[in-house]
PDB file of C-alpha atoms in Angstrom:
ATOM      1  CA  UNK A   1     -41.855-101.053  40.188  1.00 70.00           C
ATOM      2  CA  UNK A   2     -43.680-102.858  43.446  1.00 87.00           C
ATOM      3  CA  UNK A   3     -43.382-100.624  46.725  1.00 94.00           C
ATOM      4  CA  UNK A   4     -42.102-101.528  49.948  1.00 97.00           C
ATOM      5  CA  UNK A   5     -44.546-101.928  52.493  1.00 96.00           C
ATOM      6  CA  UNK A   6     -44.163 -99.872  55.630  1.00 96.00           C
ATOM      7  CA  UNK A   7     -43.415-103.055  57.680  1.00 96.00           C
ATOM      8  CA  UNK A   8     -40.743-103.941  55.060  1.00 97.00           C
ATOM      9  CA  UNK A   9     -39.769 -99.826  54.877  1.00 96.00           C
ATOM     10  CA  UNK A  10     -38.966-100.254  58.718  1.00 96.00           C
ATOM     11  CA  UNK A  11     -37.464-103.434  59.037  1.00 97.00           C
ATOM     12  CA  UNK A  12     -34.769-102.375  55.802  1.00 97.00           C
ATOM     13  CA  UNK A  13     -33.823 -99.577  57.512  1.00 96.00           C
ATOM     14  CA  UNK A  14     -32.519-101.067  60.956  1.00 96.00           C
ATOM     15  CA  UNK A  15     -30.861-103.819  58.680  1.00 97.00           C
ATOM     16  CA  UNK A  16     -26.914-103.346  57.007  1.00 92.00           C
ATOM     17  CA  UNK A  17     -26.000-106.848  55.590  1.00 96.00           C
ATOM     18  CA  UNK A  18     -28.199-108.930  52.970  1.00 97.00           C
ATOM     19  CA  UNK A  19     -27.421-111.599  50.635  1.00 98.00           C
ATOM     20  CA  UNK A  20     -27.036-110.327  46.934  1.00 98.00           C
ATOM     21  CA  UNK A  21     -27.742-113.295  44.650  1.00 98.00           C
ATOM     22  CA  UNK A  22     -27.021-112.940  40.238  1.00 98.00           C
ATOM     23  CA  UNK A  23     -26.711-115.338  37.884  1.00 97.00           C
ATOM     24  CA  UNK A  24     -23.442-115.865  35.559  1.00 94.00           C
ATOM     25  CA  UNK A  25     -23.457-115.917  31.697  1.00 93.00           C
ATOM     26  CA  UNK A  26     -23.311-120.046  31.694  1.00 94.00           C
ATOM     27  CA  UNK A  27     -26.252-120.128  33.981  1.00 94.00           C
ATOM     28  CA  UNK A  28     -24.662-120.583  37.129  1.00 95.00           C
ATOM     29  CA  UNK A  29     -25.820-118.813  40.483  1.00 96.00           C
ATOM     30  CA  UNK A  30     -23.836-116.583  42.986  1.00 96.00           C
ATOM     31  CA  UNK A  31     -24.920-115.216  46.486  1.00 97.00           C
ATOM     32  CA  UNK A  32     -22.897-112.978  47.956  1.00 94.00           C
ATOM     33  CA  UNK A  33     -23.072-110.996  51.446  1.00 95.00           C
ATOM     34  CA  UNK A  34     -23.610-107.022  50.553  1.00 94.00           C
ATOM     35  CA  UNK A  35     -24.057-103.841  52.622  1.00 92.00           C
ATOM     36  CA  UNK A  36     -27.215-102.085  50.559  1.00 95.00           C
ATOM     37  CA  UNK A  37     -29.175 -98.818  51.464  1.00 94.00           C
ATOM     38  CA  UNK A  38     -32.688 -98.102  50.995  1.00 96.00           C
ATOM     39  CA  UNK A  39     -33.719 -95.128  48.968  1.00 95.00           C
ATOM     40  CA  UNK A  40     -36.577 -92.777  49.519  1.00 94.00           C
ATOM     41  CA  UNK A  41     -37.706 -93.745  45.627  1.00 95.00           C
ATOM     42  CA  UNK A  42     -38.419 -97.535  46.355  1.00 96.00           C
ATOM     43  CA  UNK A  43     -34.833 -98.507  45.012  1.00 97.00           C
ATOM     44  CA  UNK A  44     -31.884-100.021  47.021  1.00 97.00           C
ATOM     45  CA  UNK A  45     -28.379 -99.264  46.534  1.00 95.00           C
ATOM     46  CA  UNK A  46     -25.801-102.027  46.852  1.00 95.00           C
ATOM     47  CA  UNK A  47     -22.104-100.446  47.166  1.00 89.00           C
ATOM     48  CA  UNK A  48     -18.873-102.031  48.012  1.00 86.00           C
ATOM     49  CA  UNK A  49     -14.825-101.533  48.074  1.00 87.00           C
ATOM     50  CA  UNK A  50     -13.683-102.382  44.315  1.00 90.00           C
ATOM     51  CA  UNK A  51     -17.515-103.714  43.336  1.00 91.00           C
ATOM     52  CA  UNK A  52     -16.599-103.030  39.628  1.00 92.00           C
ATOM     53  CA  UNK A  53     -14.209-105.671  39.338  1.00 94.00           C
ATOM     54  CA  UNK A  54     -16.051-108.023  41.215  1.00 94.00           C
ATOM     55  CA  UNK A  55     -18.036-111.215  39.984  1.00 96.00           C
ATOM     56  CA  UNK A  56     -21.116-110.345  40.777  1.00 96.00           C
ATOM     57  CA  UNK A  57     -20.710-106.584  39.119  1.00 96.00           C
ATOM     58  CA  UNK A  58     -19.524-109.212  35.616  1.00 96.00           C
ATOM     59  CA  UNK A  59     -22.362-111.219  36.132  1.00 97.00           C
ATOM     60  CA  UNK A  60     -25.151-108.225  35.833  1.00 97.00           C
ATOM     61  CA  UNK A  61     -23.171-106.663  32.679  1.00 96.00           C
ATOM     62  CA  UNK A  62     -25.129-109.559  31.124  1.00 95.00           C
ATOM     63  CA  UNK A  63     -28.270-109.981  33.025  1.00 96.00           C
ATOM     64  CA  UNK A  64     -29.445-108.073  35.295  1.00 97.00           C
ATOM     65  CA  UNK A  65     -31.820-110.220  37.162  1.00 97.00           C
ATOM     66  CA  UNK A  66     -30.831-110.122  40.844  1.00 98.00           C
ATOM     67  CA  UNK A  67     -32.470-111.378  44.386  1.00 98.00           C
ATOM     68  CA  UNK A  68     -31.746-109.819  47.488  1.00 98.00           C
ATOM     69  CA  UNK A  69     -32.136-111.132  50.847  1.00 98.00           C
ATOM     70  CA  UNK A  70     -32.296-109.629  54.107  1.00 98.00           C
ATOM     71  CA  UNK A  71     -33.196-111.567  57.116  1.00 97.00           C
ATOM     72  CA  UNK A  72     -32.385-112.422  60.717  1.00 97.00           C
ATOM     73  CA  UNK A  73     -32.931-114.440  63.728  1.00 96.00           C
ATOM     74  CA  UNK A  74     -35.630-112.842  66.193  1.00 94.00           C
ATOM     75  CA  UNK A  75     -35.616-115.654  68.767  1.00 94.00           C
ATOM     76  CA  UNK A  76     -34.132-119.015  69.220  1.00 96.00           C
ATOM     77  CA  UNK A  77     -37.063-120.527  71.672  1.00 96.00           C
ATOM     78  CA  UNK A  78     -38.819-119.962  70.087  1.00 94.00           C
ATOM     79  CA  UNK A  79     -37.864-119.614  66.966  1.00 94.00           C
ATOM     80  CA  UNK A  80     -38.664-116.680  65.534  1.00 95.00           C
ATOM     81  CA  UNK A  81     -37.508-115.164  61.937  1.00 96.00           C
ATOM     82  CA  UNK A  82     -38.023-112.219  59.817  1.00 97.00           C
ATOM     83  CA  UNK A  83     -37.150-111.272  56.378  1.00 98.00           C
ATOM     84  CA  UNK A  84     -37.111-109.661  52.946  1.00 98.00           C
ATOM     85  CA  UNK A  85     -36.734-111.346  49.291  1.00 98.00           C
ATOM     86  CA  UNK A  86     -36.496-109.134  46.860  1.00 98.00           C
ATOM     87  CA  UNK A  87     -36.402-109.839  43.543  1.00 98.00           C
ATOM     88  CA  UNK A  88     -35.749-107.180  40.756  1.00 98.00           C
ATOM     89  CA  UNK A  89     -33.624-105.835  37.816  1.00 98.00           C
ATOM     90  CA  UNK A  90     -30.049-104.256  38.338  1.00 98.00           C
ATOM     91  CA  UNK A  91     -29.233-100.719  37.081  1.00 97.00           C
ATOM     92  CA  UNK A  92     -24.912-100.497  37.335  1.00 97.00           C
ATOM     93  CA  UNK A  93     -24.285 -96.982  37.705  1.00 93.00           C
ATOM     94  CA  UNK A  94     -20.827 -95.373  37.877  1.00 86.00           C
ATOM     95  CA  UNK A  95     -19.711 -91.953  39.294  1.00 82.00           C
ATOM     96  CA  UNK A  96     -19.926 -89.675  42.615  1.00 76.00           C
ATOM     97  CA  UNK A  97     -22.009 -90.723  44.857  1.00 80.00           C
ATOM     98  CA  UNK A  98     -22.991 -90.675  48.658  1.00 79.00           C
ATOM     99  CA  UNK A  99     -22.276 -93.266  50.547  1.00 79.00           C
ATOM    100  CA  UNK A 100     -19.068 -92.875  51.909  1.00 77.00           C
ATOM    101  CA  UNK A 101     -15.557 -92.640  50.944  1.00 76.00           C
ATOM    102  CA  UNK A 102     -15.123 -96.487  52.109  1.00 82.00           C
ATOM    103  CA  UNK A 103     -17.174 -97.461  48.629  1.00 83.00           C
ATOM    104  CA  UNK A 104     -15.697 -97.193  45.117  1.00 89.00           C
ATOM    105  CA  UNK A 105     -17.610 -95.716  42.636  1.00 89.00           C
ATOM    106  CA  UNK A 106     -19.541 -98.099  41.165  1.00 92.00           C
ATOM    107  CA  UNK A 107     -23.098 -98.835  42.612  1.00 95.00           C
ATOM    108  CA  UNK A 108     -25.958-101.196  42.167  1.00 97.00           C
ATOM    109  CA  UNK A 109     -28.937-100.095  41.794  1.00 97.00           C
ATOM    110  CA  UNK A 110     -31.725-102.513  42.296  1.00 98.00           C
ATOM    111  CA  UNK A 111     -35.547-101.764  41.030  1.00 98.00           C
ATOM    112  CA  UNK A 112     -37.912-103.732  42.882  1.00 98.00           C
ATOM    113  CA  UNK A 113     -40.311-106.108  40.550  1.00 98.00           C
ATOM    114  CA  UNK A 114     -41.565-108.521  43.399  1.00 98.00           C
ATOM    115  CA  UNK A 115     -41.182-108.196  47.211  1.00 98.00           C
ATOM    116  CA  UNK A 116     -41.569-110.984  49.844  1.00 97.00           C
ATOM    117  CA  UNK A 117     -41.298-110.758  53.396  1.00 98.00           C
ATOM    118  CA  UNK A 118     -42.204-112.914  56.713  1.00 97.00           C
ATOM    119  CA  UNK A 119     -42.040-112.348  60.443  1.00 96.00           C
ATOM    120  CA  UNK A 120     -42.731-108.800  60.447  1.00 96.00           C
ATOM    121  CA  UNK A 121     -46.053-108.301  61.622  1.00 82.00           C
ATOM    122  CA  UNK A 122     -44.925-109.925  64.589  1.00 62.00           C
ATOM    123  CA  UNK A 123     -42.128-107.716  65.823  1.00 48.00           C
ATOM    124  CA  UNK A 124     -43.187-104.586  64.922  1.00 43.00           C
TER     125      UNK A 124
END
């Protein structure tokens, strides 16, 4: 598994919404908006209200490549952006967990395999 750097450790952690992006069984890609949490082990959790019954939760039954992107807008003038691409395997796991009562029980877990990330040096 690749580690976060502590730039990328820092910028995750002030961040709530990313982008998570799988691919479905006839090849076709799907990018959805996600809350995730980062974990003191170098994984990210991904929950959501209902996720098991959701597209994206189908779509990683049968491969669990995924992408996730966090980013945002620093400045305008100039313009200014910062970000994280993450790209990994999926681990579905179902059961008690600790998020919140607001997520059903059914979690993404997402092992880092290559880690991207631009504009922090900048604003940290």
């Amino acid at each position: 598994m690749t580690e976060f750097s502590e730039a990328e450790r820092s910028y995750l952690s002030t961040q709530r919404l990313g982008r998570l992006a799988t691919v479905d069984p006839k090849g076709q890609p799907q990018a959805n908006p996600v809350g995730f949490f980062p974990q003191a082990d170098g994984t990210i959790l991904v929950g959501g209200y209902a996720l098991g019954t959701t597209k994206k939760w189908r779509n990683l039954r049968s491969n669990p490549r995924v992408a996730l992107v966090v980013d945002d807008i620093v400045s305008l003038k100039p313009w200014k952006v910062r970000g994280v691409d993450i790209r990994g395997e999926a681990e579905l796991l179902t059961g008690p967990h600790e998020l919140g009562p607001h997520f059903s029980e059914e979690l993404i877990r997402i092992h880092p395999r290559k880690i991207h990330s631009w504009g922090l040096e900048e604003t940290a």
